């Protein structure tokens, strides 16, 4: 059985197909492979045989995120000898409404052939949570019903249709006569209809961008390949929420829906190339902003949700999440931060003003609900008994632990949650001033108080602890969360220098990115989900912070550049489609990173990281309110020449060229005034 990271993934959300390199879907009910849409497995089996034998796979050409071509040899057909003379070319393409698969038998032999093609189709229409937890293994296959030119299946109000052209001569078999030098093509189209829902819907975007306006030219050709593959995946991951707002699904197959934290971080990173995506994400999440106190769903007034589904999902192990679940302690601050960034990059002021009520509610949540014990820090605890134990981005149960491996007890006050809150308060105050609204001084004072409390409570062993535990003790041990503190304003220049020194250590730098936990920790595991693995977005956010600290506090740029080189090294090893996470034992032990078996690939914030890294390296900081765009490249970059074209600022375009250690050209065209 292929692991998830080994599967070939074609995506045009909400449709996605994951298969082995053969292209065959073999029907294993508890495996990740399958054709999916809207959190259901539409097909679990899609396999072809020729003369009773499966094709022998040769090659997979991943032409773009949504179109792949599988090439295989058909043994026993064609001319004798070593050269393959009869092949099967299988072209798979997904769009927002379904799957199209073309099976083309190519006869390069000297004689006519009459192969017998047989296609096997099947489904259990299992829910995504059941598949992930293994519960789908107990589900029965949904029986197929013959239809004109194909088959149909129906369950729970979902109707799946599979149509062939040409129609089969018998069952699902074809026996074409293919002349020497000729071809025969069979086309399969799979689509589905879903029952209407009064709640959240998962739909394809009306327009899926291709990002053809963005281009990169660099003396290191890995950079351009990483950016292009990443933007291609960003296009494939796009979805549309109720009301037509675009957002990024976090990643197939498990997380192809709207997530507060993931979608905000991803769209925020992509503002320089697609500002409309961030605007859509902000509006989509604001529409589901909390209005009441509900411990079962973790909802609170003003709180931005963690994830939205069409129904309750049972993930197994006691984790049962409502369709609209609010168990995140950072998405609300990230919503404010993303709104501020979108405004600085040119989001029209009237669109910003429309979100003013949501902004005020989000800020109020930080002071009135996020700190239940009133100690001045934002802390969480799962009150439902069936939700997430940890509610920061490292949301696994063992992500907050002491150096000896003991799990920290709740309630937990994460360090980066405080940093996000400080940044949100300061940026929210700036937005209130810009909109001519009152309340800004209150939030600046609130932020100053938080900053002072953080300094007195979080520092341990010369750097901030990952969290305060339920007894208000700082949980020691170096961790990647430190990178999220840089550039937020929570730390002063001397404190940022200390954090940079910790992030520069070989215990955290794997050579392929930033480890989530130092290898000096007792329970360090290079393949631990949040206890030693490398997450590209985590590394990219640290790179953003490291470069920001270098500009504001005068810290060295070398650590940031080393992490940039690490991500490029990893991107190359994964054919430029960075997965959700991977292992990094270190350059002295391995030349390529170790895949994490269950990582999503593609994944939204991993793909968005390519743009974030380049913007941070160039130091591009717009302030359209004051009519400026500053470009301050880092002192040390791993390239001699890099040109980035197609950035969008205030409705206009921006191109930047860096050459031999200095900015050579900056071009801005048709930028709108504020």
CSV table of C-alpha atoms in Angstrom, one decimal, residues 13 170 277 300 346 401 437 528:
chain,number,residue,atom,x,y,z
A,13,UNK,CA,-10.7,21.8,-5.7
A,170,UNK,CA,-20.3,-5.6,-23.3
A,277,UNK,CA,-7.7,35.9,-2.3
A,300,UNK,CA,-17.3,32.8,21.5
A,346,UNK,CA,-3.9,48.3,-1.4
A,401,UNK,CA,6.1,19.5,26.4
A,437,UNK,CA,-12.7,55.5,14.3
A,528,UNK,CA,7.3,13.7,15.1
